[in-house]
mmCIF file of C-alpha atoms in Angstrom:
data_model
loop_
_atom_site.group_PDB
_atom_site.id
_atom_site.type_symbol
_atom_site.label_atom_id
_atom_site.label_comp_id
_atom_site.label_asym_id
_atom_site.label_seq_id
_atom_site.Cartn_x
_atom_site.Cartn_y
_atom_site.Cartn_z
ATOM 1 C CA MET A 1 -24.101 2.271 122.353
ATOM 2 C CA GLU A 2 -21.001 0.312 121.450
ATOM 3 C CA LEU A 3 -21.508 1.461 117.707
ATOM 4 C CA ALA A 4 -21.925 4.762 118.487
ATOM 5 C CA GLN A 5 -18.830 5.024 120.584
ATOM 6 C CA THR A 6 -16.826 3.380 117.937
ATOM 7 C CA GLY A 7 -17.861 5.799 115.355
ATOM 8 C CA ASP A 8 -17.363 8.684 117.694
ATOM 9 C CA SER A 9 -13.813 7.476 118.516
ATOM 10 C CA ASN A 10 -12.586 8.485 115.062
ATOM 11 C CA VAL A 11 -13.596 12.014 115.308
ATOM 12 C CA PRO A 12 -11.197 14.457 117.268
ATOM 13 C CA ASP A 13 -12.753 15.869 120.359
ATOM 14 C CA SER A 14 -10.677 19.024 120.175
ATOM 15 C CA PRO A 15 -8.475 21.368 117.968
ATOM 16 C CA GLN A 16 -5.480 20.049 119.692
ATOM 17 C CA GLU A 17 -5.860 16.674 118.506
ATOM 18 C CA GLN A 18 -6.330 17.790 114.937
ATOM 19 C CA ALA A 19 -2.930 19.396 114.482
ATOM 20 C CA LEU A 20 0.093 17.106 114.155
ATOM 21 C CA THR A 21 3.629 17.836 114.657
ATOM 22 C CA PRO A 22 6.077 17.742 111.870
ATOM 23 C CA ALA A 23 7.525 14.539 113.008
ATOM 24 C CA GLU A 24 4.276 12.945 112.938
ATOM 25 C CA GLY A 25 3.754 14.312 109.324
ATOM 26 C CA ARG A 26 7.026 12.886 108.123
ATOM 27 C CA ASP A 27 5.981 9.535 109.431
ATOM 28 C CA LEU A 28 2.828 9.667 107.758
ATOM 29 C CA ALA A 29 4.002 10.772 104.338
ATOM 30 C CA PRO A 30 5.706 7.544 103.194
ATOM 31 C CA ALA A 31 2.693 5.349 104.159
ATOM 32 C CA ASP A 32 0.505 7.997 101.857
ATOM 33 C CA ALA A 33 2.845 7.493 98.909
ATOM 34 C CA GLU A 34 2.785 3.982 99.079
ATOM 35 C CA ALA A 35 -1.024 3.924 99.122
ATOM 36 C CA ALA A 36 -1.470 6.348 96.094
ATOM 37 C CA PRO A 37 -1.303 4.710 92.627
ATOM 38 C CA ALA A 38 1.860 5.156 90.320
ATOM 39 C CA GLU A 39 1.734 7.358 87.151
ATOM 40 C CA VAL A 40 2.456 5.477 84.027
ATOM 41 C CA ASN A 41 4.527 7.141 80.943
ATOM 42 C CA PRO A 42 2.163 7.537 77.976
ATOM 43 C CA VAL A 43 4.609 5.833 75.467
ATOM 44 C CA ILE A 44 4.802 2.900 77.739
ATOM 45 C CA ARG A 45 1.184 2.834 78.057
ATOM 46 C CA THR A 46 0.654 2.990 74.491
ATOM 47 C CA TRP A 47 2.971 0.197 73.719
ATOM 48 C CA ARG A 48 1.243 -1.808 76.409
ATOM 49 C CA GLU A 49 -2.142 -1.543 74.598
ATOM 50 C CA LEU A 50 -0.561 -2.526 71.250
ATOM 51 C CA SER A 51 -1.109 -6.189 70.161
ATOM 52 C CA TRP A 52 1.823 -8.407 69.305
ATOM 53 C CA GLY A 53 1.457 -7.975 65.642
ATOM 54 C CA ARG A 54 1.648 -4.307 65.646
ATOM 55 C CA ARG A 55 4.538 -4.329 67.939
ATOM 56 C CA ILE A 56 6.396 -6.491 65.269
ATOM 57 C CA GLY A 57 5.409 -4.271 62.642
ATOM 58 C CA LEU A 58 6.391 -1.144 64.428
ATOM 59 C CA LEU A 59 10.004 -2.651 65.213
ATOM 60 C CA SER A 60 10.266 -3.558 61.655
ATOM 61 C CA VAL A 61 9.593 0.019 60.300
ATOM 62 C CA LEU A 62 12.124 1.411 62.883
ATOM 63 C CA ALA A 63 14.650 -1.182 61.813
ATOM 64 C CA LEU A 64 14.371 -0.304 58.042
ATOM 65 C CA VAL A 65 14.534 3.240 58.873
ATOM 66 C CA PHE A 66 17.612 2.870 60.688
ATOM 67 C CA ALA A 67 19.354 0.975 58.097
ATOM 68 C CA LEU A 68 18.378 3.399 55.405
ATOM 69 C CA GLY A 69 20.017 6.020 57.319
ATOM 70 C CA VAL A 70 23.154 4.162 57.699
ATOM 71 C CA ALA A 71 23.115 3.353 54.034
ATOM 72 C CA VAL A 72 22.840 7.042 53.149
ATOM 73 C CA LEU A 73 25.580 7.952 55.551
ATOM 74 C CA LEU A 74 27.786 5.392 54.151
ATOM 75 C CA TRP A 75 27.044 6.504 50.486
ATOM 76 C CA ALA A 76 27.524 10.190 51.239
ATOM 77 C CA ARG A 77 31.097 9.335 52.848
ATOM 78 C CA GLN A 78 32.126 7.485 49.650
ATOM 79 C CA PRO A 79 34.421 9.558 47.224
ATOM 80 C CA GLU A 80 33.049 10.579 43.703
ATOM 81 C CA TYR A 81 34.414 8.591 40.903
ATOM 82 C CA LYS A 82 35.132 10.201 37.369
ATOM 83 C CA PRO A 83 36.660 8.906 34.100
ATOM 84 C CA LEU A 84 40.286 8.996 33.959
ATOM 85 C CA TYR A 85 40.461 8.840 30.294
ATOM 86 C CA LEU A 86 37.843 8.616 27.540
ATOM 87 C CA ASP A 87 38.121 6.833 24.320
ATOM 88 C CA LEU A 88 40.940 4.364 25.149
ATOM 89 C CA ASP A 89 41.504 1.131 23.236
ATOM 90 C CA GLU A 90 42.056 -2.175 25.025
ATOM 91 C CA THR A 91 45.714 -2.048 24.689
ATOM 92 C CA GLN A 92 46.001 1.546 26.159
ATOM 93 C CA ALA A 93 43.297 0.433 28.848
ATOM 94 C CA GLY A 94 45.319 -2.606 29.886
ATOM 95 C CA GLU A 95 48.806 -0.512 30.283
ATOM 96 C CA ILE A 96 47.096 2.173 32.398
ATOM 97 C CA LEU A 97 45.582 -0.666 34.704
ATOM 98 C CA GLU A 98 49.109 -2.182 35.235
ATOM 99 C CA ALA A 99 50.186 1.391 36.004
ATOM 100 C CA LEU A 100 47.516 1.986 38.457
ATOM 101 C CA ASP A 101 48.194 -1.308 40.330
ATOM 102 C CA ARG A 102 51.879 -0.364 40.522
ATOM 103 C CA LEU A 103 50.921 2.951 42.059
ATOM 104 C CA GLN A 104 48.493 1.382 44.392
ATOM 105 C CA ALA A 105 45.558 3.875 43.320
ATOM 106 C CA ASP A 106 41.927 3.301 43.768
ATOM 107 C CA TYR A 107 40.077 2.611 40.811
ATOM 108 C CA ARG A 108 36.991 1.023 39.470
ATOM 109 C CA ILE A 109 35.775 -0.103 36.046
ATOM 110 C CA ASP A 110 32.589 0.948 34.394
ATOM 111 C CA ARG A 111 30.979 -2.271 33.275
ATOM 112 C CA ARG A 112 28.552 -0.583 30.880
ATOM 113 C CA ARG A 113 31.136 1.589 29.203
ATOM 114 C CA GLY A 114 34.456 -0.198 30.239
ATOM 115 C CA THR A 115 35.956 3.167 31.206
ATOM 116 C CA ILE A 116 38.267 3.474 34.167
ATOM 117 C CA LEU A 117 36.988 5.433 37.004
ATOM 118 C CA VAL A 118 39.079 7.135 39.737
ATOM 119 C CA PRO A 119 38.269 9.228 42.614
ATOM 120 C CA ALA A 120 37.450 12.682 41.495
ATOM 121 C CA GLY A 121 40.218 14.494 43.760
ATOM 122 C CA GLU A 122 43.011 12.253 42.260
ATOM 123 C CA VAL A 123 42.104 12.616 38.550
ATOM 124 C CA HIS A 124 44.722 15.233 37.891
ATOM 125 C CA GLU A 125 47.352 13.656 40.106
ATOM 126 C CA LEU A 126 47.032 10.259 38.551
ATOM 127 C CA ARG A 127 47.179 11.842 34.984
ATOM 128 C CA LEU A 128 50.657 13.753 35.812
ATOM 129 C CA ARG A 129 51.850 10.302 37.197
ATOM 130 C CA LEU A 130 50.854 8.348 34.091
ATOM 131 C CA ALA A 131 52.109 11.247 31.891
ATOM 132 C CA ALA A 132 55.426 10.666 33.444
ATOM 133 C CA GLN A 133 55.521 7.020 32.569
ATOM 134 C CA GLY A 134 54.624 7.829 29.045
ATOM 135 C CA LEU A 135 51.203 6.717 29.357
ATOM 136 C CA PRO A 136 48.898 6.716 27.395
ATOM 137 C CA HIS A 137 51.033 6.139 24.374
ATOM 138 C CA ARG A 138 50.298 8.710 21.730
ATOM 139 C CA ASP A 139 49.715 7.803 18.117
ATOM 140 C CA GLU A 140 52.753 8.721 16.402
ATOM 141 C CA GLY A 141 51.296 8.126 12.829
ATOM 142 C CA GLY A 142 51.497 11.786 11.658
ATOM 143 C CA PHE A 143 54.358 13.867 10.535
ATOM 144 C CA GLU A 144 56.041 12.585 13.785
ATOM 145 C CA ILE A 145 57.242 9.321 11.774
ATOM 146 C CA LEU A 146 59.504 11.497 9.648
ATOM 147 C CA GLU A 147 61.291 12.811 12.386
ATOM 148 C CA LYS A 148 62.556 9.275 13.111
ATOM 149 C CA ASP A 149 65.836 8.015 11.674
ATOM 150 C CA PRO A 150 64.701 5.658 8.949
ATOM 151 C CA GLY A 151 68.270 4.196 8.687
ATOM 152 C CA PHE A 152 70.767 3.570 5.962
ATOM 153 C CA GLY A 153 69.718 2.486 2.525
ATOM 154 C CA VAL A 154 66.089 3.476 2.423
ATOM 155 C CA SER A 155 64.499 3.566 -0.843
ATOM 156 C CA ARG A 156 62.546 6.415 -2.680
ATOM 157 C CA ALA A 157 59.335 4.144 -2.613
ATOM 158 C CA LEU A 158 59.638 3.617 1.075
ATOM 159 C CA GLU A 159 60.161 7.255 1.623
ATOM 160 C CA ARG A 160 57.099 8.111 -0.343
ATOM 161 C CA ALA A 161 55.072 5.625 1.223
ATOM 162 C CA ARG A 162 56.111 7.097 4.844
ATOM 163 C CA PHE A 163 55.033 10.381 3.726
ATOM 164 C CA GLN A 164 51.759 9.531 2.192
ATOM 165 C CA HIS A 165 50.908 7.569 5.573
ATOM 166 C CA ALA A 166 52.066 10.743 7.542
ATOM 167 C CA LEU A 167 49.568 12.992 5.235
ATOM 168 C CA GLU A 168 46.845 10.547 5.688
ATOM 169 C CA SER A 169 47.306 10.535 9.402
ATOM 170 C CA GLU A 170 47.480 14.299 9.734
ATOM 171 C CA ILE A 171 44.147 14.550 7.661
ATOM 172 C CA ALA A 172 42.533 12.056 9.846
ATOM 173 C CA ARG A 173 43.492 14.107 12.837
ATOM 174 C CA SER A 174 41.980 17.127 11.692
ATOM 175 C CA ILE A 175 38.679 15.520 10.616
ATOM 176 C CA MET A 176 38.396 13.907 14.340
ATOM 177 C CA THR A 177 38.212 17.170 15.793
ATOM 178 C CA LEU A 178 34.886 17.871 14.229
ATOM 179 C CA ASP A 179 31.979 17.564 16.528
ATOM 180 C CA GLY A 180 30.366 14.107 16.297
ATOM 181 C CA VAL A 181 33.275 12.387 14.698
ATOM 182 C CA LYS A 182 34.793 9.959 16.984
ATOM 183 C CA ALA A 183 37.490 8.459 14.715
ATOM 184 C CA ALA A 184 38.462 8.809 11.057
ATOM 185 C CA ARG A 185 40.756 6.881 8.603
ATOM 186 C CA VAL A 186 41.785 8.515 5.228
ATOM 187 C CA HIS A 187 43.065 6.652 2.215
ATOM 188 C CA LEU A 188 44.971 8.559 -0.412
ATOM 189 C CA ALA A 189 45.457 7.212 -4.030
ATOM 190 C CA LEU A 190 48.202 9.472 -5.437
ATOM 191 C CA PRO A 191 49.471 8.661 -8.906
ATOM 192 C CA LYS A 192 52.990 8.521 -9.642
ATOM 193 C CA GLU A 193 54.429 11.645 -11.240
ATOM 194 C CA SER A 194 56.531 11.362 -14.516
ATOM 195 C CA VAL A 195 57.492 13.683 -17.154
ATOM 196 C CA PHE A 196 57.034 11.119 -19.620
ATOM 197 C CA VAL A 197 53.265 10.744 -19.210
ATOM 198 C CA ARG A 198 51.377 13.167 -21.177
ATOM 199 C CA GLN A 199 47.827 12.364 -19.601
ATOM 200 C CA ARG A 200 48.190 11.975 -16.020
ATOM 201 C CA LYS A 201 45.700 10.506 -13.713
ATOM 202 C CA PRO A 202 44.162 12.613 -11.158
ATOM 203 C CA PRO A 203 44.524 11.666 -7.390
ATOM 204 C CA SER A 204 41.493 10.383 -5.386
ATOM 205 C CA ALA A 205 40.869 9.982 -1.785
ATOM 206 C CA SER A 206 38.262 7.864 0.510
ATOM 207 C CA VAL A 207 37.318 8.843 3.977
ATOM 208 C CA LEU A 208 36.053 6.464 6.744
ATOM 209 C CA LEU A 209 34.093 7.993 9.552
ATOM 210 C CA GLU A 210 33.232 6.456 12.970
ATOM 211 C CA LEU A 211 30.446 8.673 14.137
ATOM 212 C CA ALA A 212 29.551 9.027 17.927
ATOM 213 C CA PRO A 213 26.410 7.262 19.366
ATOM 214 C CA HIS A 214 23.218 9.052 18.516
ATOM 215 C CA HIS A 215 24.883 11.693 16.488
ATOM 216 C CA ASP A 216 24.120 12.397 12.887
ATOM 217 C CA ILE A 217 26.558 14.311 10.457
ATOM 218 C CA GLY A 218 24.774 17.082 8.423
ATOM 219 C CA PRO A 219 25.256 17.908 4.770
ATOM 220 C CA GLU A 220 27.445 21.023 5.812
ATOM 221 C CA GLN A 221 29.907 19.079 7.877
ATOM 222 C CA ILE A 222 30.226 16.420 4.912
ATOM 223 C CA LYS A 223 30.739 19.174 2.430
ATOM 224 C CA ALA A 224 33.370 20.607 4.675
ATOM 225 C CA ILE A 225 35.134 17.385 5.186
ATOM 226 C CA VAL A 226 35.375 16.734 1.426
ATOM 227 C CA HIS A 227 36.795 20.249 0.777
ATOM 228 C CA LEU A 228 39.143 20.102 3.623
ATOM 229 C CA VAL A 229 40.639 16.526 2.043
ATOM 230 C CA SER A 230 40.672 18.033 -1.383
ATOM 231 C CA SER A 231 42.479 21.138 -0.121
ATOM 232 C CA SER A 232 45.080 19.213 1.633
ATOM 233 C CA VAL A 233 46.304 17.134 -1.410
ATOM 234 C CA PRO A 234 47.585 18.927 -4.540
ATOM 235 C CA ARG A 235 45.356 18.865 -7.817
ATOM 236 C CA LEU A 236 42.595 16.638 -5.723
ATOM 237 C CA ALA A 237 39.225 17.655 -7.033
ATOM 238 C CA PRO A 238 36.271 17.599 -4.552
ATOM 239 C CA GLN A 239 34.499 15.452 -6.895
ATOM 240 C CA ARG A 240 37.358 12.886 -6.272
ATOM 241 C CA VAL A 241 36.548 12.345 -2.644
ATOM 242 C CA THR A 242 34.295 9.677 -1.184
ATOM 243 C CA VAL A 243 32.927 9.885 2.287
ATOM 244 C CA VAL A 244 31.749 6.606 4.043
ATOM 245 C CA ASP A 245 30.605 5.984 7.683
ATOM 246 C CA GLN A 246 30.995 2.985 9.806
ATOM 247 C CA TYR A 247 27.790 1.449 8.740
ATOM 248 C CA GLY A 248 28.641 1.407 5.043
ATOM 249 C CA HIS A 249 26.302 4.518 4.155
ATOM 250 C CA LEU A 250 27.761 6.678 1.192
ATOM 251 C CA LEU A 251 27.393 10.220 2.626
ATOM 252 C CA ASN A 252 28.345 12.000 -0.433
ATOM 253 C CA SER A 253 27.361 11.319 -3.790
ATOM 254 C CA PRO A 254 28.682 13.220 -6.925
ATOM 255 C CA GLU A 255 26.107 11.902 -9.219
ATOM 256 C CA LYS A 256 22.976 12.917 -7.034
ATOM 257 C CA LYS A 257 22.042 16.362 -5.922
ATOM 258 C CA LYS A 258 21.117 17.185 -2.422
ATOM 259 C CA ASP A 259 17.558 17.776 -3.090
ATOM 260 C CA ASP A 260 17.187 14.813 -5.632
ATOM 261 C CA LEU A 261 13.967 12.970 -4.726
ATOM 262 C CA SER A 262 14.506 10.112 -7.242
ATOM 263 C CA LEU A 263 15.666 7.640 -4.528
ATOM 264 C CA PRO A 264 12.862 5.781 -2.335
ATOM 265 C CA GLU A 265 14.304 6.793 0.854
ATOM 266 C CA LYS A 266 14.304 10.469 -0.162
ATOM 267 C CA GLN A 267 10.896 10.369 -1.419
ATOM 268 C CA PHE A 268 9.676 8.603 1.938
ATOM 269 C CA GLU A 269 11.872 11.322 4.271
ATOM 270 C CA TYR A 270 10.053 14.142 2.343
ATOM 271 C CA LYS A 271 6.595 12.564 2.439
ATOM 272 C CA LYS A 272 6.934 12.090 6.227
ATOM 273 C CA LYS A 273 8.104 15.513 6.674
ATOM 274 C CA VAL A 274 5.494 17.106 4.923
ATOM 275 C CA GLU A 275 2.753 15.180 6.893
ATOM 276 C CA ASP A 276 4.600 15.742 10.186
ATOM 277 C CA HIS A 277 4.549 19.452 9.526
ATOM 278 C CA LEU A 278 0.757 19.570 8.552
ATOM 279 C CA LEU A 279 -0.167 17.438 11.651
ATOM 280 C CA GLU A 280 1.756 19.846 13.985
ATOM 281 C CA ARG A 281 -0.169 22.948 12.342
ATOM 282 C CA LEU A 282 -3.469 20.973 12.864
ATOM 283 C CA GLU A 283 -2.650 20.112 16.505
ATOM 284 C CA THR A 284 -1.713 23.668 17.245
ATOM 285 C CA LEU A 285 -5.124 24.931 15.994
ATOM 286 C CA LEU A 286 -7.035 22.216 18.020
ATOM 287 C CA ILE A 287 -5.200 21.790 21.315
ATOM 288 C CA PRO A 288 -6.125 25.324 22.553
ATOM 289 C CA LEU A 289 -9.597 24.613 21.869
ATOM 290 C CA VAL A 290 -10.277 21.081 23.277
ATOM 291 C CA GLY A 291 -7.098 20.155 25.327
ATOM 292 C CA ARG A 292 -4.053 18.089 24.489
ATOM 293 C CA ASP A 293 -5.591 14.772 25.423
ATOM 294 C CA ALA A 294 -8.747 15.389 23.762
ATOM 295 C CA VAL A 295 -7.805 15.510 19.995
ATOM 296 C CA ARG A 296 -6.170 12.837 17.763
ATOM 297 C CA ALA A 297 -5.151 13.623 14.343
ATOM 298 C CA GLN A 298 -3.556 11.858 11.476
ATOM 299 C CA VAL A 299 -2.512 13.400 7.953
ATOM 300 C CA SER A 300 -1.805 11.235 4.711
ATOM 301 C CA ALA A 301 -0.247 13.181 1.924
ATOM 302 C CA ASP A 302 -0.510 11.809 -1.845
ATOM 303 C CA ILE A 303 2.609 13.320 -3.369
ATOM 304 C CA ASP A 304 3.701 13.321 -7.184
ATOM 305 C CA PHE A 305 7.324 12.673 -7.597
ATOM 306 C CA THR A 306 7.188 12.763 -11.310
ATOM 307 C CA ALA A 307 9.983 14.942 -12.746
ATOM 308 C CA VAL A 308 8.827 16.727 -15.906
ATOM 309 C CA GLU A 309 10.673 18.872 -18.148
ATOM 310 C CA ARG A 310 9.014 20.579 -21.107
ATOM 311 C CA THR A 311 10.832 23.017 -23.875
ATOM 312 C CA GLU A 312 8.451 25.017 -26.201
ATOM 313 C CA GLU A 313 9.032 27.111 -29.230
ATOM 314 C CA LEU A 314 6.268 29.472 -30.474
ATOM 315 C CA PHE A 315 5.924 31.627 -33.391
ATOM 316 C CA ASN A 316 3.403 34.332 -34.104
ATOM 317 C CA PRO A 317 2.580 34.975 -37.815
ATOM 318 C CA ASP A 318 0.512 37.987 -37.319
ATOM 319 C CA LEU A 319 3.629 40.217 -36.200
ATOM 320 C CA PRO A 320 6.124 39.826 -39.081
ATOM 321 C CA ALA A 321 8.924 42.350 -39.045
ATOM 322 C CA LEU A 322 11.337 43.212 -41.867
ATOM 323 C CA ARG A 323 14.705 42.018 -40.700
ATOM 324 C CA SER A 324 16.934 42.770 -43.877
ATOM 325 C CA GLU A 325 16.585 43.799 -47.339
ATOM 326 C CA GLN A 326 19.056 43.187 -50.241
ATOM 327 C CA ARG A 327 18.793 44.605 -53.817
ATOM 328 C CA GLU A 328 21.000 43.259 -56.590
ATOM 329 C CA ARG A 329 20.861 44.761 -60.265
ATOM 330 C CA LYS A 330 22.975 43.341 -62.796
ATOM 331 C CA SER A 331 23.448 44.266 -66.518
ATOM 332 C CA GLU A 332 25.590 42.629 -69.464
ATOM 333 C CA ARG A 333 26.054 43.520 -72.906
ATOM 334 C CA TYR A 334 27.486 40.650 -75.316
ATOM 335 C CA GLU A 335 29.858 41.512 -78.206
ATOM 336 C CA ALA A 336 28.956 41.120 -81.760
ATOM 337 C CA VAL A 337 31.769 38.417 -82.398
ATOM 338 C CA GLN A 338 31.263 35.521 -80.085
ATOM 339 C CA GLY A 339 31.902 31.853 -79.867
ATOM 340 C CA VAL A 340 34.087 28.917 -79.052
ATOM 341 C CA PRO A 341 37.631 29.686 -79.957
ATOM 342 C CA GLY A 342 38.778 27.634 -82.976
ATOM 343 C CA ALA A 343 39.861 27.748 -86.496
ATOM 344 C CA LEU A 344 37.575 30.318 -87.592
ATOM 345 C CA THR A 345 38.528 32.972 -84.806
ATOM 346 C CA ASN A 346 42.259 32.399 -85.682
ATOM 347 C CA GLN A 347 41.967 33.650 -89.266
ATOM 348 C CA PRO A 348 43.360 37.007 -90.204
ATOM 349 C CA PRO A 349 41.182 39.925 -90.084
ATOM 350 C CA ALA A 350 39.037 41.369 -93.046
ATOM 351 C CA ALA A 351 40.540 44.145 -95.164
ATOM 352 C CA GLY A 352 40.034 47.641 -93.641
ATOM 353 C CA THR A 353 37.292 50.000 -95.038
ATOM 354 C CA SER A 354 37.418 53.970 -94.868
ATOM 355 C CA PRO A 355 35.992 55.813 -92.196
ATOM 356 C CA GLU A 356 33.380 57.142 -94.228
ATOM 357 C CA VAL A 357 32.509 53.646 -95.177
ATOM 358 C CA ALA A 358 32.472 52.176 -91.451
ATOM 359 C CA LYS A 359 30.170 55.222 -90.286
ATOM 360 C CA GLY A 360 27.460 54.697 -92.885
ATOM 361 C CA SER A 361 27.416 51.196 -92.613
ATOM 362 C CA GLY A 362 26.752 51.246 -88.873
ATOM 363 C CA GLN A 363 23.561 52.867 -89.341
ATOM 364 C CA GLY A 364 21.733 49.940 -90.772
ATOM 365 C CA GLU A 365 23.525 47.151 -88.335
ATOM 366 C CA GLU A 366 21.750 45.840 -85.165
ATOM 367 C CA LYS A 367 23.153 46.470 -81.701
ATOM 368 C CA PRO A 368 24.443 43.693 -79.483
ATOM 369 C CA PRO A 369 21.800 42.192 -76.975
ATOM 370 C CA LEU A 370 21.757 43.790 -73.576
ATOM 371 C CA GLU A 371 20.928 41.345 -70.404
ATOM 372 C CA VAL A 372 19.681 42.925 -67.471
ATOM 373 C CA GLU A 373 18.921 40.995 -64.048
ATOM 374 C CA ASN A 374 17.345 42.655 -60.765
ATOM 375 C CA LYS A 375 17.453 40.599 -57.316
ATOM 376 C CA LEU A 376 15.636 41.574 -54.440
ATOM 377 C CA VAL A 377 15.864 39.652 -51.207
ATOM 378 C CA ARG A 378 13.822 40.399 -48.174
ATOM 379 C CA ASN A 379 14.280 38.810 -44.822
ATOM 380 C CA TYR A 380 11.200 38.700 -42.455
ATOM 381 C CA GLU A 381 11.604 37.784 -38.656
ATOM 382 C CA LEU A 382 8.486 36.236 -36.938
ATOM 383 C CA ASP A 383 7.639 36.599 -33.298
ATOM 384 C CA ARG A 384 9.395 33.707 -31.481
ATOM 385 C CA THR A 385 9.085 32.536 -27.947
ATOM 386 C CA VAL A 386 11.218 29.728 -26.599
ATOM 387 C CA SER A 387 10.349 28.625 -22.940
ATOM 388 C CA HIS A 388 11.927 25.710 -20.754
ATOM 389 C CA VAL A 389 9.558 24.543 -18.256
ATOM 390 C CA GLN A 390 10.687 22.328 -15.381
ATOM 391 C CA GLN A 391 8.218 21.277 -12.871
ATOM 392 C CA ALA A 392 8.953 21.087 -9.362
ATOM 393 C CA VAL A 393 9.127 17.456 -7.680
ATOM 394 C CA GLY A 394 6.975 16.665 -4.749
ATOM 395 C CA GLU A 395 3.688 18.447 -5.826
ATOM 396 C CA ILE A 396 0.975 17.621 -3.612
ATOM 397 C CA ARG A 397 -1.911 15.829 -5.201
ATOM 398 C CA ARG A 398 -4.257 14.784 -2.476
ATOM 399 C CA LEU A 399 -4.623 15.251 1.486
ATOM 400 C CA THR A 400 -6.326 12.992 3.825
ATOM 401 C CA VAL A 401 -7.068 14.112 7.118
ATOM 402 C CA ALA A 402 -8.692 12.345 9.999
ATOM 403 C CA VAL A 403 -9.337 14.099 13.265
ATOM 404 C CA ALA A 404 -11.086 12.561 16.431
ATOM 405 C CA VAL A 405 -12.230 14.735 19.259
ATOM 406 C CA ASP A 406 -13.327 13.821 22.609
ATOM 407 C CA ASN A 407 -16.412 15.823 23.133
ATOM 408 C CA ILE A 408 -17.784 13.840 25.766
ATOM 409 C CA PRO A 409 -18.547 16.026 28.949
#
């Protein structure tokens, strides 16, 4: 009975007991909230589920990303630096650095090339300020030196030397404007002119070129430099101009032709060019069929560099032709009295005879001898052929080709 009463006491007996007043509902709400479990954020729940090693790794990644972001931001805010001047010597660079320090300008020095770098927005301004100070100093080796006052008592030899130096500097400036030429020096050998010398020595010139890195000068540019120098000096022939680079290589040789293959380096270069050309044609044929990485080929050429010249003169006796004919006929009659002048010939003539006796006596006498000479000269021309044959140097005697194809499926 007591159990039944206890269980029945929790059940409301009437509908009035089931309804609660608003005040009673407010009183019960905090108690229900405290009794319900609190909801947890998914990020926090995931963080709590991670182990300590994963937590440390995640924090390291976040720190690294943050550091990279800060570095990129600082790099983007830094100004862009550009070269202030190019191709300055050490003396000019030192003077410009001292001027930049006086101007309190921001600059850097490229460690690889040694150039002076300044912010891109200040390049033109700094150039104008340095130009106002006369920097960098201009090379006054041309005709500008003739404008200076040489002073009193200058000899003719010194004036001639100054003019020659000015001419050399001007020619060097013109050569340095060509593409690929970093610097140039010109030396002129001008003989002294005199009216008492019958055979004058011709002038000569030598040019030293400093080429830009990774730049080769072609034969056409070398020929242009030679003609430029020869046209700048009176009576200077192009054959008297020598061009040398900074490595000591002779760029123009008047004794050798451009296509002369007698030198070993020329022969090797020509052989390599032929092999590369044939290899390129072979790969062009095979690569579309098997693929670029599936074929390997090598070409070796045996080239004959022997220079042969032959001159032939042939005659054909079967085709004679009359070129000229000359006939000559000569007749001569000797007189009755002949001999070497002497005592007998100097005697007085015999007594004269009458005409009748002279006419009758001529019938029985013999006539003086008559000499006749006939001469005939005929010139015949034979068929003649003269041929001069010069075989081309660089004839291919044999080709060896090796091809490997990857045909494995």
